[in-house]
RNA sequence: GGGCGGUUAGCUCAGCCGGUAGAGCGCCUGCUUUACACGCAGGAUGUCGGCGGUUCGAACCCGUCACCGCCCA
């Protein structure tokens, strides 16, 4: 016997362990089923489960579990990435606590410490994924720093280098002066700040008392100025173009150049040009062949390229000093408040400095072309579709991808330098040495490049490196390209685009056929969750409180396409209640001896209620499957919810009660078997969403030798029975109508009244007889007269009665002593008004001659029928009102 | 400035091909109906953001405006 309530904390670990141990998650290369593959976007090895993870992994698990049941050989490839900077920072912070820096340890020892840390703490997120019920093939778990994945990284780097698609270049990068590394554009956060615009007067050389005024938000960079630019069509400055100015403080002579970059409407229309410290100025500098004067060191302190007084100063101290000096020189024209954006490193939180360095670049513009084409031609499809615009936008404007990072934790660049700086790019040192020997004609010593590669470089290879590439493994052959990538929009640039480029280049095919982009989880007020706001909802806490299944179901039910998820705890509570409801329904079945019957054939049931419900099961299984095929998680979850609660519990089980309590043994046996079958089907349908409770009920509701998670998805053609549906819909309509009138007329629930039906068609009279037990029980009637004697009806009226219309029939509820005649009259009048308004709506359509002439005939016909029905109802209600008044 | 998304019941949101506006929560009323009060039954609530257009017919299609959110510059 099932416990009184479902206790998730006792059930969840048990089933998870069984699934994992029994190999139920494993994909099988030798399977004859067609593969279904999802690459799990690898969470950071430093990570722990947050709501975003809970959403994305729930959605992936729903797909994987569903497709596994639907007969596919499902591979959900798990793993984590090494998260270069993040991980390095974690370990550095630990060292800091012991008063040690990574430089004290040295590179090798430090890397060892990181691996130690990974072994100890790196498994947090994968443990938490198990808590969530995720069903990836854990045996295949990979890590971006694995040997195999590292081989892939080296192979890709060397191949691209030899193809001319990776090169070394000196360009401006986003330099993080705290972390001492280049970071990607995407790791730079543009923050709006209330800054100032300083207007500096630069004296024009050779023209006493003539100045050109430039406006800048970064006064300190003037020490690196190499020109002043004005717009070529700006007449104010036309005469000055070609002249020189004497840069204050520094004393350097710099030219005034004409360049369209200068915006005549902004500031003074003249702009100082610092090619080594601003991305736009860098371009201007190249156009005018200006010197690039680097004035900062790696800490963003001033270097020896500036006047002695300023050397070694911090950039912000220098700013103050410059402003003071300019004021002193009477060259500070004015200062205006100026809100503008400033780049911050999203990891370090410090202001990023554009800095000239030598870095490794991937020729992204070249690789992007096939990646763009793959989406344009529909080889890979975005869901929802509009995200392809974001992808196009990014891919069409893609810049060379700087892949080197000046940190230690990551894949070290496979490049070695000879004594003269000549570079040898090879997968192994031995090969580099050999290449060098060939180049120099003798063996030489080489030094390896100290940089490591951007983490996204290795994650870009994830869809094939995890399958064994560059080895030609059976997995690679079978599971690439994958079916779908499920992820948030925030990493379309970071990751999706890069996997597309690498996949196409190295595998010759797209890495996935579909890309499902889901929303962000926000708090109930729609704000982004953040630690600083304190509005973070921890999925683990929610799971403790409501059970994992409730959390999963909530996330799926709220995952409507194109909208963020506002998560409120009461939603989770509601779906916990749903789990309880299911549990209790199963208990009810158990108490009534509804056990699964071997060889039960749902298409052979005879009782109308049973024929009706099996049809609904088929319909629901179908709806859920179709919704999932279109990534409509919300629709899938709601279809299941509505059937389980609104049809199975609210109606079918209630219909079953009088049968169970009755004397028709054949009907009883059939209904028991049907109820058990329906419940089993429900468990199948809900399993992808609620794996734990369904597996538990599956194991408790019968003698099973299989796990639910490996059972086939219900595909049930031919079960829909239109006649049964029409009949049961009528029964439901009867009961609902009677209940509503009882409630409105304040008939006590305990009062068992009789019902006199008149005007039933012959067919419905039969239905009424067949289902009298059901109707009586659910509408709380003592007797149902299916063809009431007119005299009885008249008599009923003389003592007071309520009346209602169901289709063509009038139902009379004798309520002697209970009924308030005025109230009943008012109720009927209100009902008539409502019906009249329905008639009026249809009449309005017919009043327009074009409607009949131009609308589709079936629409016209449908409206005509509807009008007839409403009119008939109106007539009956009016008769009822008259009878009441005559009584 | 460019792009995308949103605006439907008190709240959160569905509403696929244009043809009778829905759900959950909340609210109100009643109920120890032997599965379930994490429940049952019943009920109220809408200028589908504004304006214009297309159409026999618009929550839905088109245009425009307003407001909110996000991304990019």
PDB file of N, CA and C (backbone and C1' of nucleotides) in Angstrom, chain A residues 386 560 562-563 566 570 576-577 580-581 584-585 587-588 632 645 649 654 657 739 743 841 848 850-851 854-855 866, chain B residues 4-8 12-15 19-21 24-25 30-31 33 35-36 38-43 56 69-70:
ATOM      1  N   UNK A 386      13.646  33.786 -34.396  1.00  0.00           N
ATOM      2  CA  UNK A 386      14.184  35.152 -34.459  1.00  0.00           C
ATOM      3  C   UNK A 386      15.620  35.265 -33.939  1.00  0.00           C
ATOM      4  N   UNK A 560       7.832  28.962 -21.859  1.00  0.00           N
ATOM      5  CA  UNK A 560       7.187  29.372 -23.105  1.00  0.00           C
ATOM      6  C   UNK A 560       8.235  30.056 -23.959  1.00  0.00           C
ATOM      7  N   UNK A 562      10.305  32.502 -26.125  1.00  0.00           N
ATOM      8  CA  UNK A 562      10.397  33.938 -26.334  1.00  0.00           C
ATOM      9  C   UNK A 562      10.010  34.799 -25.161  1.00  0.00           C
ATOM     10  N   UNK A 563       9.910  34.195 -24.011  1.00  0.00           N
ATOM     11  CA  UNK A 563       9.566  34.998 -22.846  1.00  0.00           C
ATOM     12  C   UNK A 563      10.411  34.543 -21.674  1.00  0.00           C
ATOM     13  N   UNK A 566       9.405  34.168 -15.042  1.00  0.00           N
ATOM     14  CA  UNK A 566       9.343  34.815 -13.730  1.00  0.00           C
ATOM     15  C   UNK A 566       8.936  33.740 -12.745  1.00  0.00           C
ATOM     16  N   UNK A 570       5.214  30.032  -5.314  1.00  0.00           N
ATOM     17  CA  UNK A 570       3.893  29.397  -5.274  1.00  0.00           C
ATOM     18  C   UNK A 570       3.586  28.581  -6.537  1.00  0.00           C
ATOM     19  N   UNK A 576       3.944  20.921  -6.921  1.00  0.00           N
ATOM     20  CA  UNK A 576       4.112  19.916  -5.869  1.00  0.00           C
ATOM     21  C   UNK A 576       2.732  19.310  -5.566  1.00  0.00           C
ATOM     22  N   UNK A 577       1.730  20.188  -5.503  1.00  0.00           N
ATOM     23  CA  UNK A 577       0.366  19.699  -5.268  1.00  0.00           C
ATOM     24  C   UNK A 577      -0.069  18.738  -6.379  1.00  0.00           C
ATOM     25  N   UNK A 580       1.339  15.434  -5.662  1.00  0.00           N
ATOM     26  CA  UNK A 580       0.555  14.801  -4.601  1.00  0.00           C
ATOM     27  C   UNK A 580      -0.767  14.256  -5.146  1.00  0.00           C
ATOM     28  N   UNK A 581      -1.354  15.045  -6.038  1.00  0.00           N
ATOM     29  CA  UNK A 581      -2.623  14.628  -6.640  1.00  0.00           C
ATOM     30  C   UNK A 581      -2.442  13.290  -7.379  1.00  0.00           C
ATOM     31  N   UNK A 584      -2.068  10.461  -4.962  1.00  0.00           N
ATOM     32  CA  UNK A 584      -3.329  10.040  -4.357  1.00  0.00           C
ATOM     33  C   UNK A 584      -4.233   9.316  -5.335  1.00  0.00           C
ATOM     34  N   UNK A 585      -4.155   9.723  -6.579  1.00  0.00           N
ATOM     35  CA  UNK A 585      -4.942   9.018  -7.590  1.00  0.00           C
ATOM     36  C   UNK A 585      -4.463   7.572  -7.675  1.00  0.00           C
ATOM     37  N   UNK A 587      -3.037   5.937  -5.282  1.00  0.00           N
ATOM     38  CA  UNK A 587      -3.497   5.282  -4.051  1.00  0.00           C
ATOM     39  C   UNK A 587      -4.934   4.807  -4.213  1.00  0.00           C
ATOM     40  N   UNK A 588      -5.737   5.666  -4.798  1.00  0.00           N
ATOM     41  CA  UNK A 588      -7.135   5.302  -5.021  1.00  0.00           C
ATOM     42  C   UNK A 588      -7.230   4.056  -5.902  1.00  0.00           C
ATOM     43  N   UNK A 632       7.882  22.946 -27.524  1.00  0.00           N
ATOM     44  CA  UNK A 632       6.866  23.680 -26.773  1.00  0.00           C
ATOM     45  C   UNK A 632       6.667  22.998 -25.430  1.00  0.00           C
ATOM     46  N   UNK A 645      -5.161  15.860 -14.093  1.00  0.00           N
ATOM     47  CA  UNK A 645      -6.008  16.425 -13.046  1.00  0.00           C
ATOM     48  C   UNK A 645      -7.441  16.612 -13.543  1.00  0.00           C
ATOM     49  N   UNK A 649      -8.479  12.513 -12.878  1.00  0.00           N
ATOM     50  CA  UNK A 649      -8.880  12.608 -11.462  1.00  0.00           C
ATOM     51  C   UNK A 649     -10.289  13.163 -11.304  1.00  0.00           C
ATOM     52  N   UNK A 654     -13.969   9.543 -10.732  1.00  0.00           N
ATOM     53  CA  UNK A 654     -15.281   9.730 -10.118  1.00  0.00           C
ATOM     54  C   UNK A 654     -16.313   8.833 -10.805  1.00  0.00           C
ATOM     55  N   UNK A 657     -16.082   5.274  -9.494  1.00  0.00           N
ATOM     56  CA  UNK A 657     -16.547   4.960  -8.140  1.00  0.00           C
ATOM     57  C   UNK A 657     -17.858   4.174  -8.121  1.00  0.00           C
ATOM     58  N   UNK A 739     -25.048  20.625 -10.825  1.00  0.00           N
ATOM     59  CA  UNK A 739     -24.242  21.105  -9.705  1.00  0.00           C
ATOM     60  C   UNK A 739     -24.304  22.629  -9.595  1.00  0.00           C
ATOM     61  N   UNK A 743     -25.812  24.698  -6.446  1.00  0.00           N
ATOM     62  CA  UNK A 743     -24.974  25.615  -5.699  1.00  0.00           C
ATOM     63  C   UNK A 743     -25.583  27.011  -5.665  1.00  0.00           C
ATOM     64  N   UNK A 841     -24.866  38.105 -30.867  1.00  0.00           N
ATOM     65  CA  UNK A 841     -23.539  38.074 -31.492  1.00  0.00           C
ATOM     66  C   UNK A 841     -23.615  37.437 -32.879  1.00  0.00           C
ATOM     67  N   UNK A 848     -24.978  41.338 -41.674  1.00  0.00           N
ATOM     68  CA  UNK A 848     -24.083  41.792 -42.736  1.00  0.00           C
ATOM     69  C   UNK A 848     -24.226  40.842 -43.934  1.00  0.00           C
ATOM     70  N   UNK A 850     -22.672  40.541 -46.591  1.00  0.00           N
ATOM     71  CA  UNK A 850     -21.403  40.023 -47.093  1.00  0.00           C
ATOM     72  C   UNK A 850     -20.948  38.771 -46.348  1.00  0.00           C
ATOM     73  N   UNK A 851     -21.400  38.643 -45.075  1.00  0.00           N
ATOM     74  CA  UNK A 851     -20.988  37.478 -44.307  1.00  0.00           C
ATOM     75  C   UNK A 851     -21.458  36.210 -44.988  1.00  0.00           C
ATOM     76  N   UNK A 854     -19.686  35.882 -48.494  1.00  0.00           N
ATOM     77  CA  UNK A 854     -18.249  35.738 -48.676  1.00  0.00           C
ATOM     78  C   UNK A 854     -17.535  34.822 -47.681  1.00  0.00           C
ATOM     79  N   UNK A 855     -18.160  34.591 -46.538  1.00  0.00           N
ATOM     80  CA  UNK A 855     -17.474  33.723 -45.572  1.00  0.00           C
ATOM     81  C   UNK A 855     -17.548  32.280 -46.032  1.00  0.00           C
ATOM     82  N   UNK A 866     -25.403  27.271 -34.473  1.00  0.00           N
ATOM     83  CA  UNK A 866     -25.205  27.833 -33.139  1.00  0.00           C
ATOM     84  C   UNK A 866     -26.399  28.712 -32.760  1.00  0.00           C
TER      85      UNK A 866
ATOM     86  P     C B   4      13.933  43.946 -35.915  1.00  0.00           P
ATOM     87  O5'   C B   4      13.890  43.022 -34.616  1.00  0.00           O
ATOM     88  C5'   C B   4      14.528  41.751 -34.613  1.00  0.00           C
ATOM     89  C4'   C B   4      14.564  41.199 -33.210  1.00  0.00           C
ATOM     90  C3'   C B   4      13.214  41.112 -32.507  1.00  0.00           C
ATOM     91  O3'   C B   4      12.444  40.007 -32.939  1.00  0.00           O
ATOM     92  C1'   C B   4      14.794  42.017 -31.020  1.00  0.00           C
ATOM     93  P     G B   5      10.859  40.144 -32.917  1.00  0.00           P
ATOM     94  O5'   G B   5      10.523  40.086 -31.366  1.00  0.00           O
ATOM     95  C5'   G B   5      10.724  38.876 -30.645  1.00  0.00           C
ATOM     96  C4'   G B   5      10.597  39.128 -29.168  1.00  0.00           C
ATOM     97  C3'   G B   5       9.244  39.630 -28.692  1.00  0.00           C
ATOM     98  O3'   G B   5       8.279  38.603 -28.631  1.00  0.00           O
ATOM     99  C1'   G B   5      10.938  40.878 -27.643  1.00  0.00           C
ATOM    100  P     G B   6       6.753  39.008 -28.927  1.00  0.00           P
ATOM    101  O5'   G B   6       6.337  39.769 -27.587  1.00  0.00           O
ATOM    102  C5'   G B   6       6.313  39.062 -26.356  1.00  0.00           C
ATOM    103  C4'   G B   6       6.178  40.030 -25.215  1.00  0.00           C
ATOM    104  C3'   G B   6       4.871  40.788 -25.151  1.00  0.00           C
ATOM    105  O3'   G B   6       3.858  39.993 -24.568  1.00  0.00           O
ATOM    106  C1'   G B   6       6.657  42.272 -24.754  1.00  0.00           C
ATOM    107  P     U B   7       2.340  40.193 -25.124  1.00  0.00           P
ATOM    108  O5'   U B   7       1.905  41.490 -24.310  1.00  0.00           O
ATOM    109  C5'   U B   7       2.043  41.521 -22.878  1.00  0.00           C
ATOM    110  C4'   U B   7       1.670  42.892 -22.387  1.00  0.00           C
ATOM    111  C3'   U B   7       0.230  43.298 -22.700  1.00  0.00           C
ATOM    112  O3'   U B   7      -0.422  43.816 -21.554  1.00  0.00           O
ATOM    113  C1'   U B   7       1.771  44.920 -23.560  1.00  0.00           C
ATOM    114  P     U B   8      -1.220  42.795 -20.611  1.00  0.00           P
ATOM    115  O5'   U B   8      -2.256  42.123 -21.609  1.00  0.00           O
ATOM    116  C5'   U B   8      -3.448  42.801 -21.958  1.00  0.00           C
ATOM    117  C4'   U B   8      -4.567  41.819 -22.161  1.00  0.00           C
ATOM    118  C3'   U B   8      -4.840  40.897 -20.989  1.00  0.00           C
ATOM    119  O3'   U B   8      -5.617  41.533 -19.988  1.00  0.00           O
ATOM    120  C1'   U B   8      -4.749  39.613 -22.947  1.00  0.00           C
ATOM    121  P     U B  12       2.285  40.462 -13.282  1.00  0.00           P
ATOM    122  O5'   U B  12       2.488  38.900 -13.534  1.00  0.00           O
ATOM    123  C5'   U B  12       3.505  38.180 -12.839  1.00  0.00           C
ATOM    124  C4'   U B  12       3.489  36.742 -13.287  1.00  0.00           C
ATOM    125  C3'   U B  12       3.512  36.530 -14.791  1.00  0.00           C
ATOM    126  O3'   U B  12       4.810  36.671 -15.329  1.00  0.00           O
ATOM    127  C1'   U B  12       1.883  35.121 -13.836  1.00  0.00           C
ATOM    128  P     C B  13       4.971  37.117 -16.839  1.00  0.00           P
ATOM    129  O5'   C B  13       3.854  36.247 -17.556  1.00  0.00           O
ATOM    130  C5'   C B  13       4.133  35.541 -18.710  1.00  0.00           C
ATOM    131  C4'   C B  13       3.223  34.346 -18.800  1.00  0.00           C
ATOM    132  C3'   C B  13       2.642  34.101 -20.187  1.00  0.00           C
ATOM    133  O3'   C B  13       3.603  33.496 -21.028  1.00  0.00           O
ATOM    134  C1'   C B  13       0.974  33.745 -18.545  1.00  0.00           C
ATOM    135  P     A B  14       3.469  33.575 -22.577  1.00  0.00           P
ATOM    136  O5'   A B  14       2.619  32.251 -22.774  1.00  0.00           O
ATOM    137  C5'   A B  14       1.387  32.307 -23.408  1.00  0.00           C
ATOM    138  C4'   A B  14       0.767  30.952 -23.414  1.00  0.00           C
ATOM    139  C3'   A B  14       0.014  30.655 -24.697  1.00  0.00           C
ATOM    140  O3'   A B  14       0.850  30.043 -25.642  1.00  0.00           O
ATOM    141  C1'   A B  14      -1.443  30.401 -22.866  1.00  0.00           C
ATOM    142  P     G B  15       1.033  30.716 -27.077  1.00  0.00           P
ATOM    143  O5'   G B  15      -0.464  30.769 -27.602  1.00  0.00           O
ATOM    144  C5'   G B  15      -1.198  29.570 -27.820  1.00  0.00           C
ATOM    145  C4'   G B  15      -2.636  29.907 -28.063  1.00  0.00           C
ATOM    146  C3'   G B  15      -2.908  30.943 -29.159  1.00  0.00           C
ATOM    147  O3'   G B  15      -2.850  30.373 -30.451  1.00  0.00           O
ATOM    148  C1'   G B  15      -4.170  31.502 -27.260  1.00  0.00           C
ATOM    149  P     G B  19      -9.532  32.304 -35.586  1.00  0.00           P
ATOM    150  O5'   G B  19     -11.071  32.513 -35.910  1.00  0.00           O
ATOM    151  C5'   G B  19     -11.765  33.626 -35.352  1.00  0.00           C
ATOM    152  C4'   G B  19     -13.251  33.356 -35.403  1.00  0.00           C
ATOM    153  C3'   G B  19     -13.627  31.920 -35.068  1.00  0.00           C
ATOM    154  O3'   G B  19     -14.788  31.932 -34.278  1.00  0.00           O
ATOM    155  C1'   G B  19     -14.412  32.474 -37.229  1.00  0.00           C
ATOM    156  P     U B  20     -14.612  31.600 -32.700  1.00  0.00           P
ATOM    157  O5'   U B  20     -16.116  31.713 -32.201  1.00  0.00           O
ATOM    158  C5'   U B  20     -16.751  32.983 -32.094  1.00  0.00           C
ATOM    159  C4'   U B  20     -17.392  33.073 -30.735  1.00  0.00           C
ATOM    160  C3'   U B  20     -16.413  32.911 -29.558  1.00  0.00           C
ATOM    161  O3'   U B  20     -16.810  33.784 -28.515  1.00  0.00           O
ATOM    162  C1'   U B  20     -18.036  31.214 -29.457  1.00  0.00           C
ATOM    163  P     A B  21     -15.912  35.086 -28.293  1.00  0.00           P
ATOM    164  O5'   A B  21     -14.563  34.508 -27.663  1.00  0.00           O
ATOM    165  C5'   A B  21     -14.596  34.008 -26.367  1.00  0.00           C
ATOM    166  C4'   A B  21     -13.180  33.684 -26.027  1.00  0.00           C
ATOM    167  C3'   A B  21     -13.023  33.287 -24.587  1.00  0.00           C
ATOM    168  O3'   A B  21     -13.162  31.883 -24.533  1.00  0.00           O
ATOM    169  C1'   A B  21     -11.395  34.923 -25.186  1.00  0.00           C
ATOM    170  P     G B  24      -7.370  26.019 -13.905  1.00  0.00           P
ATOM    171  O5'   G B  24      -5.974  26.438 -13.297  1.00  0.00           O
ATOM    172  C5'   G B  24      -4.894  25.503 -13.212  1.00  0.00           C
ATOM    173  C4'   G B  24      -3.682  26.204 -12.677  1.00  0.00           C
ATOM    174  C3'   G B  24      -3.899  26.979 -11.381  1.00  0.00           C
ATOM    175  O3'   G B  24      -3.798  26.138 -10.257  1.00  0.00           O
ATOM    176  C1'   G B  24      -2.780  28.366 -12.924  1.00  0.00           C
ATOM    177  P     C B  25      -4.625  26.458  -8.956  1.00  0.00           P
ATOM    178  O5'   C B  25      -3.943  27.808  -8.440  1.00  0.00           O
ATOM    179  C5'   C B  25      -2.615  27.795  -7.916  1.00  0.00           C
ATOM    180  C4'   C B  25      -2.140  29.212  -7.671  1.00  0.00           C
ATOM    181  C3'   C B  25      -3.010  30.055  -6.748  1.00  0.00           C
ATOM    182  O3'   C B  25      -2.746  29.790  -5.388  1.00  0.00           O
ATOM    183  C1'   C B  25      -2.460  31.316  -8.673  1.00  0.00           C
ATOM    184  P     G B  30     -20.156  30.575   3.297  1.00  0.00           P
ATOM    185  O5'   G B  30     -20.405  29.071   2.814  1.00  0.00           O
ATOM    186  C5'   G B  30     -21.723  28.633   2.577  1.00  0.00           C
ATOM    187  C4'   G B  30     -21.693  27.319   1.837  1.00  0.00           C
ATOM    188  C3'   G B  30     -20.964  26.174   2.524  1.00  0.00           C
ATOM    189  O3'   G B  30     -21.730  25.598   3.568  1.00  0.00           O
ATOM    190  C1'   G B  30     -20.362  26.219   0.242  1.00  0.00           C
ATOM    191  P     C B  31     -20.981  24.873   4.758  1.00  0.00           P
ATOM    192  O5'   C B  31     -20.376  23.572   4.067  1.00  0.00           O
ATOM    193  C5'   C B  31     -21.237  22.593   3.537  1.00  0.00           C
ATOM    194  C4'   C B  31     -20.428  21.509   2.869  1.00  0.00           C
ATOM    195  C3'   C B  31     -19.479  20.741   3.780  1.00  0.00           C
ATOM    196  O3'   C B  31     -20.176  19.740   4.481  1.00  0.00           O
ATOM    197  C1'   C B  31     -18.400  21.264   1.737  1.00  0.00           C
ATOM    198  P     U B  33     -17.326  14.359   4.150  1.00  0.00           P
ATOM    199  O5'   U B  33     -18.386  13.304   3.684  1.00  0.00           O
ATOM    200  C5'   U B  33     -19.553  13.385   3.014  1.00  0.00           C
ATOM    201  C4'   U B  33     -19.479  12.769   1.642  1.00  0.00           C
ATOM    202  C3'   U B  33     -18.149  12.149   1.204  1.00  0.00           C
ATOM    203  O3'   U B  33     -18.102  10.778   1.543  1.00  0.00           O
ATOM    204  C1'   U B  33     -19.039  13.564  -0.503  1.00  0.00           C
ATOM    205  P     A B  35     -12.388   7.179  -1.207  1.00  0.00           P
ATOM    206  O5'   A B  35     -10.867   7.416  -1.586  1.00  0.00           O
ATOM    207  C5'   A B  35      -9.819   6.830  -0.829  1.00  0.00           C
ATOM    208  C4'   A B  35      -8.542   7.578  -1.092  1.00  0.00           C
ATOM    209  C3'   A B  35      -8.594   9.063  -0.722  1.00  0.00           C
ATOM    210  O3'   A B  35      -8.252   9.235   0.644  1.00  0.00           O
ATOM    211  C1'   A B  35      -7.735   8.813  -2.921  1.00  0.00           C
ATOM    212  P     C B  36      -8.804  10.474   1.491  1.00  0.00           P
ATOM    213  O5'   C B  36      -7.956  11.694   0.908  1.00  0.00           O
ATOM    214  C5'   C B  36      -6.562  11.802   1.184  1.00  0.00           C
ATOM    215  C4'   C B  36      -5.967  12.826   0.275  1.00  0.00           C
ATOM    216  C3'   C B  36      -6.542  14.234   0.400  1.00  0.00           C
ATOM    217  O3'   C B  36      -5.894  14.936   1.446  1.00  0.00           O
ATOM    218  C1'   C B  36      -6.379  13.630  -1.884  1.00  0.00           C
ATOM    219  P     C B  38      -3.503  21.219   3.093  1.00  0.00           P
ATOM    220  O5'   C B  38      -2.991  21.061   1.589  1.00  0.00           O
ATOM    221  C5'   C B  38      -2.868  22.207   0.693  1.00  0.00           C
ATOM    222  C4'   C B  38      -2.596  21.645  -0.690  1.00  0.00           C
ATOM    223  C3'   C B  38      -3.457  20.421  -0.910  1.00  0.00           C
ATOM    224  O3'   C B  38      -4.531  20.544  -1.829  1.00  0.00           O
ATOM    225  C1'   C B  38      -1.088  19.867  -1.007  1.00  0.00           C
ATOM    226  P     G B  39      -4.550  21.022  -3.290  1.00  0.00           P
ATOM    227  O5'   G B  39      -5.712  20.103  -3.820  1.00  0.00           O
ATOM    228  C5'   G B  39      -5.633  18.692  -3.625  1.00  0.00           C
ATOM    229  C4'   G B  39      -6.924  18.145  -3.070  1.00  0.00           C
ATOM    230  C3'   G B  39      -8.208  18.620  -3.721  1.00  0.00           C
ATOM    231  O3'   G B  39      -8.398  18.022  -4.981  1.00  0.00           O
ATOM    232  C1'   G B  39      -8.507  18.531  -1.397  1.00  0.00           C
ATOM    233  P     C B  40      -9.133  18.810  -6.118  1.00  0.00           P
ATOM    234  O5'   C B  40     -10.646  18.673  -5.640  1.00  0.00           O
ATOM    235  C5'   C B  40     -11.252  17.398  -5.578  1.00  0.00           C
ATOM    236  C4'   C B  40     -12.685  17.541  -5.147  1.00  0.00           C
ATOM    237  C3'   C B  40     -13.500  18.582  -5.890  1.00  0.00           C
ATOM    238  O3'   C B  40     -13.946  18.118  -7.153  1.00  0.00           O
ATOM    239  C1'   C B  40     -13.878  18.824  -3.589  1.00  0.00           C
ATOM    240  P     A B  41     -14.113  19.145  -8.346  1.00  0.00           P
ATOM    241  O5'   A B  41     -15.459  19.889  -7.936  1.00  0.00           O
ATOM    242  C5'   A B  41     -16.674  19.162  -7.911  1.00  0.00           C
ATOM    243  C4'   A B  41     -17.775  20.052  -7.414  1.00  0.00           C
ATOM    244  C3'   A B  41     -17.883  21.403  -8.106  1.00  0.00           C
ATOM    245  O3'   A B  41     -18.522  21.301  -9.364  1.00  0.00           O
ATOM    246  C1'   A B  41     -18.023  21.710  -5.782  1.00  0.00           C
ATOM    247  P     G B  42     -18.139  22.321 -10.514  1.00  0.00           P
ATOM    248  O5'   G B  42     -18.739  23.691  -9.979  1.00  0.00           O
ATOM    249  C5'   G B  42     -20.137  23.886  -9.971  1.00  0.00           C
ATOM    250  C4'   G B  42     -20.498  25.113  -9.185  1.00  0.00           C
ATOM    251  C3'   G B  42     -20.021  26.434  -9.756  1.00  0.00           C
ATOM    252  O3'   G B  42     -20.815  26.866 -10.845  1.00  0.00           O
ATOM    253  C1'   G B  42     -19.636  26.401  -7.440  1.00  0.00           C
ATOM    254  P     G B  43     -20.193  27.781 -11.974  1.00  0.00           P
ATOM    255  O5'   G B  43     -19.968  29.175 -11.221  1.00  0.00           O
ATOM    256  C5'   G B  43     -21.080  29.902 -10.729  1.00  0.00           C
ATOM    257  C4'   G B  43     -20.627  31.099  -9.935  1.00  0.00           C
ATOM    258  C3'   G B  43     -19.794  32.114 -10.701  1.00  0.00           C
ATOM    259  O3'   G B  43     -20.622  32.942 -11.495  1.00  0.00           O
ATOM    260  C1'   G B  43     -18.828  31.730  -8.583  1.00  0.00           C
ATOM    261  P     C B  56     -14.216  41.652 -47.944  1.00  0.00           P
ATOM    262  O5'   C B  56     -15.214  41.473 -46.715  1.00  0.00           O
ATOM    263  C5'   C B  56     -16.482  42.119 -46.708  1.00  0.00           C
ATOM    264  C4'   C B  56     -17.321  41.560 -45.586  1.00  0.00           C
ATOM    265  C3'   C B  56     -16.645  41.544 -44.232  1.00  0.00           C
ATOM    266  O3'   C B  56     -16.769  42.790 -43.571  1.00  0.00           O
ATOM    267  C1'   C B  56     -17.637  39.437 -44.634  1.00  0.00           C
ATOM    268  P     G B  69      12.274  49.276 -18.056  1.00  0.00           P
ATOM    269  O5'   G B  69      12.700  47.879 -18.701  1.00  0.00           O
ATOM    270  C5'   G B  69      12.544  46.690 -17.954  1.00  0.00           C
ATOM    271  C4'   G B  69      12.789  45.497 -18.846  1.00  0.00           C
ATOM    272  C3'   G B  69      14.147  45.437 -19.507  1.00  0.00           C
ATOM    273  O3'   G B  69      15.156  45.010 -18.626  1.00  0.00           O
ATOM    274  C1'   G B  69      12.479  44.861 -21.074  1.00  0.00           C
ATOM    275  P     C B  70      16.672  45.523 -18.870  1.00  0.00           P
ATOM    276  O5'   C B  70      17.156  44.606 -20.070  1.00  0.00           O
ATOM    277  C5'   C B  70      17.318  43.206 -19.896  1.00  0.00           C
ATOM    278  C4'   C B  70      17.496  42.544 -21.230  1.00  0.00           C
ATOM    279  C3'   C B  70      18.728  42.978 -22.019  1.00  0.00           C
ATOM    280  O3'   C B  70      19.898  42.322 -21.574  1.00  0.00           O
ATOM    281  C1'   C B  70      16.863  42.952 -23.460  1.00  0.00           C
TER     282        C B  70
END
